[in-house]
Each structure stands twice: as structure tokens, then as C-alpha cells.
Amino acid sequence: MGDKVKTEIKLKETVAAADVANRLEWIVEGLRAGTLSIVSDGETIKLTPGSVLDMKLKATQKKEKEKLEIEIEWRPSPFIAFVNE
């Protein structure tokens, strides 16, 4: 098995709060199903979260700006990593 190349998709846009809520609901559904496919500009990343995840939540409030950061991280199971290589 060779080293896996890092694949990354970043999305940044200004959208309505309802659209953000819909996207978060889609992420929740993917976490429950154990699979998330992220697509942007013809690139696709299929993520396979397991049943145990590391989660960081950071809320920041400044005079002119508020921010919520959510980071979810996991290691794919050896079987999934082997199948995807």
C-alpha cells in the first residue's frame, strides 16, 4: 500500500441562515448514515465517519462579529482505508 495523497475541499460563501441550517441537517444525516460525500467543482470526497468521533466546538463573540466553529475528526477503520486505496 502506498501513501494516500491528501484531498481537500474548502467551501466559503455567504448564504441565508436557513441554508446553513439545511446543510447542517444534511451533515447530521450523513453522520448517522456513516457516509458523507462532499462535491465541489467536479471534485468529490467520500468520508466515512465511524461511531466514535472527536469534536471541537468554539464560539467567539466580539463587538462587531460572532463566530461558531465546529470541527469533527476521526480515523477511518482499517478495513475502509484498505478498500479505498
PDB file of C-alpha atoms in Angstrom, residues 25-83:
ATOM      1  CA  GLU A  25     -29.051  18.839   8.805  1.00  0.00           C
ATOM      2  CA  TRP A  26     -27.526  17.135   5.753  1.00  0.00           C
ATOM      3  CA  ILE A  27     -24.258  16.672   7.684  1.00  0.00           C
ATOM      4  CA  VAL A  28     -26.184  15.190  10.631  1.00  0.00           C
ATOM      5  CA  GLU A  29     -27.919  12.725   8.296  1.00  0.00           C
ATOM      6  CA  GLY A  30     -24.547  11.725   6.822  1.00  0.00           C
ATOM      7  CA  LEU A  31     -23.008  11.219  10.260  1.00  0.00           C
ATOM      8  CA  ARG A  32     -25.927   8.994  11.247  1.00  0.00           C
ATOM      9  CA  ALA A  33     -25.680   7.038   7.973  1.00  0.00           C
ATOM     10  CA  GLY A  34     -21.881   6.702   8.252  1.00  0.00           C
ATOM     11  CA  THR A  35     -21.109   8.344   4.911  1.00  0.00           C
ATOM     12  CA  LEU A  36     -20.742  11.898   3.621  1.00  0.00           C
ATOM     13  CA  SER A  37     -19.939  12.814   0.018  1.00  0.00           C
ATOM     14  CA  ILE A  38     -18.667  16.356  -0.447  1.00  0.00           C
ATOM     15  CA  VAL A  39     -18.715  17.639  -4.034  1.00  0.00           C
ATOM     16  CA  SER A  40     -17.281  20.916  -5.349  1.00  0.00           C
ATOM     17  CA  ASP A  41     -16.054  21.894  -8.818  1.00  0.00           C
ATOM     18  CA  GLY A  42     -16.010  18.309 -10.049  1.00  0.00           C
ATOM     19  CA  GLU A  43     -14.031  17.080  -7.019  1.00  0.00           C
ATOM     20  CA  THR A  44     -15.628  14.534  -4.668  1.00  0.00           C
ATOM     21  CA  ILE A  45     -14.500  13.362  -1.260  1.00  0.00           C
ATOM     22  CA  LYS A  46     -16.324  10.444   0.335  1.00  0.00           C
ATOM     23  CA  LEU A  47     -15.969  10.489   4.101  1.00  0.00           C
ATOM     24  CA  THR A  48     -16.835   7.512   6.285  1.00  0.00           C
ATOM     25  CA  PRO A  49     -17.255   8.609   9.889  1.00  0.00           C
ATOM     26  CA  GLY A  50     -17.386   5.815  12.424  1.00  0.00           C
ATOM     27  CA  SER A  51     -19.380   5.613  15.616  1.00  0.00           C
ATOM     28  CA  VAL A  52     -16.792   7.460  17.756  1.00  0.00           C
ATOM     29  CA  LEU A  53     -15.661  10.940  16.718  1.00  0.00           C
ATOM     30  CA  ASP A  54     -13.589  13.748  18.208  1.00  0.00           C
ATOM     31  CA  MET A  55     -15.474  17.039  18.231  1.00  0.00           C
ATOM     32  CA  LYS A  56     -14.348  20.595  18.960  1.00  0.00           C
ATOM     33  CA  LEU A  57     -16.792  23.448  19.349  1.00  0.00           C
ATOM     34  CA  LYS A  58     -15.623  27.050  19.616  1.00  0.00           C
ATOM     35  CA  ALA A  59     -17.868  30.094  19.997  1.00  0.00           C
ATOM     36  CA  THR A  60     -16.431  33.612  19.787  1.00  0.00           C
ATOM     37  CA  GLN A  61     -18.166  36.899  20.382  1.00  0.00           C
ATOM     38  CA  LYS A  62     -16.588  40.252  19.544  1.00  0.00           C
ATOM     39  CA  LYS A  63     -18.066  43.719  19.313  1.00  0.00           C
ATOM     40  CA  GLU A  64     -18.675  43.554  15.546  1.00  0.00           C
ATOM     41  CA  LYS A  65     -18.631  39.798  14.834  1.00  0.00           C
ATOM     42  CA  GLU A  66     -19.748  36.454  16.212  1.00  0.00           C
ATOM     43  CA  LYS A  67     -18.429  33.091  15.132  1.00  0.00           C
ATOM     44  CA  LEU A  68     -19.153  29.404  15.643  1.00  0.00           C
ATOM     45  CA  GLU A  69     -16.582  26.824  14.616  1.00  0.00           C
ATOM     46  CA  ILE A  70     -17.329  23.101  14.601  1.00  0.00           C
ATOM     47  CA  GLU A  71     -14.582  20.582  13.915  1.00  0.00           C
ATOM     48  CA  ILE A  72     -15.274  16.854  13.724  1.00  0.00           C
ATOM     49  CA  GLU A  73     -12.418  14.407  13.271  1.00  0.00           C
ATOM     50  CA  TRP A  74     -11.991  10.620  13.142  1.00  0.00           C
ATOM     51  CA  ARG A  75      -9.741   7.913  11.822  1.00  0.00           C
ATOM     52  CA  PRO A  76     -11.261   5.625   9.205  1.00  0.00           C
ATOM     53  CA  SER A  77     -11.366   1.988  10.174  1.00  0.00           C
ATOM     54  CA  PRO A  78      -8.513  -0.141   8.735  1.00  0.00           C
ATOM     55  CA  PHE A  79     -10.988  -2.033   6.524  1.00  0.00           C
ATOM     56  CA  ILE A  80     -12.361   1.149   4.947  1.00  0.00           C
ATOM     57  CA  ALA A  81      -8.864   2.612   4.465  1.00  0.00           C
ATOM     58  CA  PHE A  82      -7.753  -0.617   2.762  1.00  0.00           C
ATOM     59  CA  VAL A  83     -10.788  -0.753   0.459  1.00  0.00           C
TER      60      VAL A  83
END
